Amino acid sequence: FEGSLPGLHISVSNVSGIAATPDNQGYWVVRATGGVYGFGDAENLGNAPTGGIVAITANPVGGGYWLTSSGGAVYNFGGAGFFNSLPGMGIAVSNIVSLVPSADGHGYLLVGSDGGLFAFGDATFPGSLPGLGIHVNNIVGAVHVT
């Protein structure tokens, strides 16, 4: 435990994500409005310019994080690289729930609540639930397993 928003006398009801630093000595908390708070060795490297943020993901090789919006916008900070986003490709969605980085941090998958996946950078597209004919709308997140 490295701290909390109430411990900083900040009362919020719109926390949308938390991510541990790669060394597990700190964590970031993000609000849906895009505000980031760092605890322990997690430095606040920047906030999203707009709201609708649904997730924060640490760069697995350290030095930064990504913020992700429900529309598939990706905001990169520190050593987390930018490898494009859905709005940057002209794709309109409103169901993105998570970003999963590739093992080396040089790419990521955007994950939709329907199990749809979008690959960027060196992230490999493994297929998706809609592609398998599986229809759901309640996926809330995903993790990278090595």
Tab-separated table of C-alpha atoms in Angstrom:
chain	number	residue	atom	x	y	z
A	1	PHE	CA	0.000	0.000	0.000
A	2	GLU	CA	1.532	3.270	-1.149
A	3	GLY	CA	-1.404	5.635	-0.640
A	4	SER	CA	-4.863	6.477	-1.867
A	5	LEU	CA	-6.908	9.373	-3.176
A	6	PRO	CA	-8.835	9.720	0.117
A	7	GLY	CA	-5.445	9.749	1.845
A	8	LEU	CA	-4.658	12.835	-0.253
A	9	HIS	CA	-8.042	14.305	0.746
A	10	ILE	CA	-9.342	13.797	-2.803
A	11	SER	CA	-12.907	12.526	-2.935
A	12	VAL	CA	-13.854	11.035	-6.297
A	13	SER	CA	-16.408	8.599	-7.621
A	14	ASN	CA	-15.030	8.175	-11.120
A	15	VAL	CA	-11.866	6.070	-10.809
A	16	SER	CA	-11.650	4.008	-13.980
A	17	GLY	CA	-8.388	2.149	-13.609
A	18	ILE	CA	-5.249	1.260	-11.687
A	19	ALA	CA	-1.909	-0.072	-12.936
A	20	ALA	CA	1.123	-1.278	-11.005
A	21	THR	CA	4.608	-0.157	-11.959
A	22	PRO	CA	6.732	-2.975	-13.458
A	23	ASP	CA	8.764	-3.250	-10.230
A	24	ASN	CA	5.578	-3.380	-8.097
A	25	GLN	CA	6.823	-0.515	-5.932
A	26	GLY	CA	4.004	1.829	-6.914
A	27	TYR	CA	0.866	2.317	-8.950
A	28	TRP	CA	-1.106	4.831	-10.941
A	29	VAL	CA	-4.787	5.577	-10.475
A	30	VAL	CA	-6.734	7.215	-13.306
A	31	ARG	CA	-10.072	8.960	-13.260
A	32	ALA	CA	-12.554	8.809	-16.143
A	33	THR	CA	-11.823	12.510	-16.685
A	34	GLY	CA	-8.210	11.604	-17.548
A	35	GLY	CA	-6.502	12.750	-14.345
A	36	VAL	CA	-3.654	10.478	-13.210
A	37	TYR	CA	-2.313	10.111	-9.664
A	38	GLY	CA	0.941	8.347	-8.855
A	39	PHE	CA	1.754	6.511	-5.625
A	40	GLY	CA	5.039	4.946	-4.504
A	41	ASP	CA	7.543	5.075	-7.369
A	42	ALA	CA	4.824	5.785	-9.968
A	43	GLU	CA	5.411	9.283	-11.344
A	44	ASN	CA	2.541	11.229	-12.852
A	45	LEU	CA	3.836	11.668	-16.397
A	46	GLY	CA	0.733	13.388	-17.737
A	47	ASN	CA	-3.047	13.407	-17.962
A	48	ALA	CA	-5.386	12.726	-20.873
A	49	PRO	CA	-6.539	15.880	-22.665
A	50	THR	CA	-10.144	14.626	-22.691
A	51	GLY	CA	-12.443	12.401	-20.648
A	52	GLY	CA	-13.927	9.002	-21.352
A	53	ILE	CA	-10.839	7.205	-20.034
A	54	VAL	CA	-11.562	3.551	-19.236
A	55	ALA	CA	-8.103	2.139	-18.486
A	56	ILE	CA	-4.495	2.835	-17.587
A	57	THR	CA	-1.804	0.303	-18.525
A	58	ALA	CA	1.844	0.317	-17.483
A	59	ASN	CA	4.565	-0.121	-20.061
A	60	PRO	CA	5.875	-3.607	-19.174
A	61	VAL	CA	9.478	-2.560	-19.717
A	62	GLY	CA	9.054	0.485	-17.476
A	63	GLY	CA	9.072	4.166	-18.017
A	64	GLY	CA	5.499	5.086	-18.744
A	65	TYR	CA	1.862	4.255	-19.275
A	66	TRP	CA	-0.987	4.375	-21.731
A	67	LEU	CA	-4.448	5.824	-21.124
A	68	THR	CA	-7.281	4.404	-23.223
A	69	SER	CA	-10.710	5.857	-23.979
A	70	SER	CA	-13.902	3.952	-24.734
A	71	GLY	CA	-13.625	5.273	-28.293
A	72	GLY	CA	-10.221	3.638	-28.774
A	73	ALA	CA	-8.094	6.757	-28.366
A	74	VAL	CA	-4.659	5.997	-26.913
A	75	TYR	CA	-2.601	8.553	-24.992
A	76	ASN	CA	1.010	7.609	-24.291
A	77	PHE	CA	3.240	9.016	-21.561
A	78	GLY	CA	6.890	8.508	-20.632
A	79	GLY	CA	8.502	5.550	-22.370
A	80	ALA	CA	5.200	4.101	-23.557
A	81	GLY	CA	5.193	4.443	-27.336
A	82	PHE	CA	2.318	5.472	-29.577
A	83	PHE	CA	1.467	2.943	-32.296
A	84	ASN	CA	-1.802	4.476	-33.533
A	85	SER	CA	-5.397	4.381	-32.311
A	86	LEU	CA	-8.856	3.610	-33.646
A	87	PRO	CA	-9.806	7.268	-34.239
A	88	GLY	CA	-6.443	7.700	-35.982
A	89	MET	CA	-7.483	4.962	-38.381
A	90	GLY	CA	-10.972	6.414	-38.888
A	91	ILE	CA	-12.649	3.587	-36.949
A	92	ALA	CA	-15.566	4.668	-34.756
A	93	VAL	CA	-16.352	2.494	-31.717
A	94	SER	CA	-17.576	3.150	-28.204
A	95	ASN	CA	-16.889	-0.160	-26.485
A	96	ILE	CA	-13.133	-0.318	-25.799
A	97	VAL	CA	-12.459	-1.473	-22.228
A	98	SER	CA	-8.735	-2.192	-22.057
A	99	LEU	CA	-5.298	-1.954	-23.620
A	100	VAL	CA	-2.941	-4.953	-23.397
A	101	PRO	CA	0.712	-4.239	-24.225
A	102	SER	CA	2.968	-6.624	-26.103
A	103	ALA	CA	5.709	-8.181	-23.956
A	104	ASP	CA	8.358	-5.746	-25.198
A	105	GLY	CA	6.111	-2.660	-24.984
A	106	HIS	CA	6.406	-1.971	-28.725
A	107	GLY	CA	2.744	-2.590	-29.450
A	108	TYR	CA	-0.648	-3.202	-27.908
A	109	LEU	CA	-4.065	-4.712	-28.371
A	110	LEU	CA	-7.218	-2.693	-27.784
A	111	VAL	CA	-9.958	-4.869	-26.291
A	112	GLY	CA	-13.678	-4.284	-26.862
A	113	SER	CA	-16.515	-5.281	-24.550
A	114	ASP	CA	-17.639	-7.652	-27.323
A	115	GLY	CA	-14.282	-9.467	-27.305
A	116	GLY	CA	-13.110	-7.691	-30.425
A	117	LEU	CA	-9.373	-7.024	-30.635
A	118	PHE	CA	-7.382	-4.450	-32.574
A	119	ALA	CA	-3.601	-4.929	-32.908
A	120	PHE	CA	-1.062	-2.091	-33.156
A	121	GLY	CA	2.734	-1.988	-33.360
A	122	ASP	CA	4.309	-5.418	-32.896
A	123	ALA	CA	1.253	-6.885	-31.126
A	124	THR	CA	0.024	-10.006	-32.911
A	125	PHE	CA	-3.677	-10.269	-33.686
A	126	PRO	CA	-4.713	-13.592	-32.085
A	127	GLY	CA	-8.296	-13.558	-33.364
A	128	SER	CA	-11.421	-12.302	-31.637
A	129	LEU	CA	-14.660	-13.578	-30.157
A	130	PRO	CA	-16.828	-12.015	-32.892
A	131	GLY	CA	-14.545	-13.687	-35.445
A	132	LEU	CA	-15.348	-17.029	-33.807
A	133	GLY	CA	-19.085	-16.315	-33.935
A	134	ILE	CA	-19.261	-15.744	-30.168
A	135	HIS	CA	-21.501	-12.807	-29.297
A	136	VAL	CA	-21.057	-11.195	-25.886
A	137	ASN	CA	-21.071	-7.635	-24.602
A	138	ASN	CA	-19.701	-8.011	-21.087
A	139	ILE	CA	-15.912	-8.248	-21.417
A	140	VAL	CA	-14.410	-5.838	-18.863
A	141	GLY	CA	-10.670	-6.295	-19.341
A	142	ALA	CA	-7.807	-8.497	-20.423
A	143	VAL	CA	-4.215	-9.283	-19.464
A	144	HIS	CA	-1.149	-10.412	-21.332
A	145	VAL	CA	0.031	-13.882	-20.390
A	146	THR	CA	3.604	-14.895	-21.184
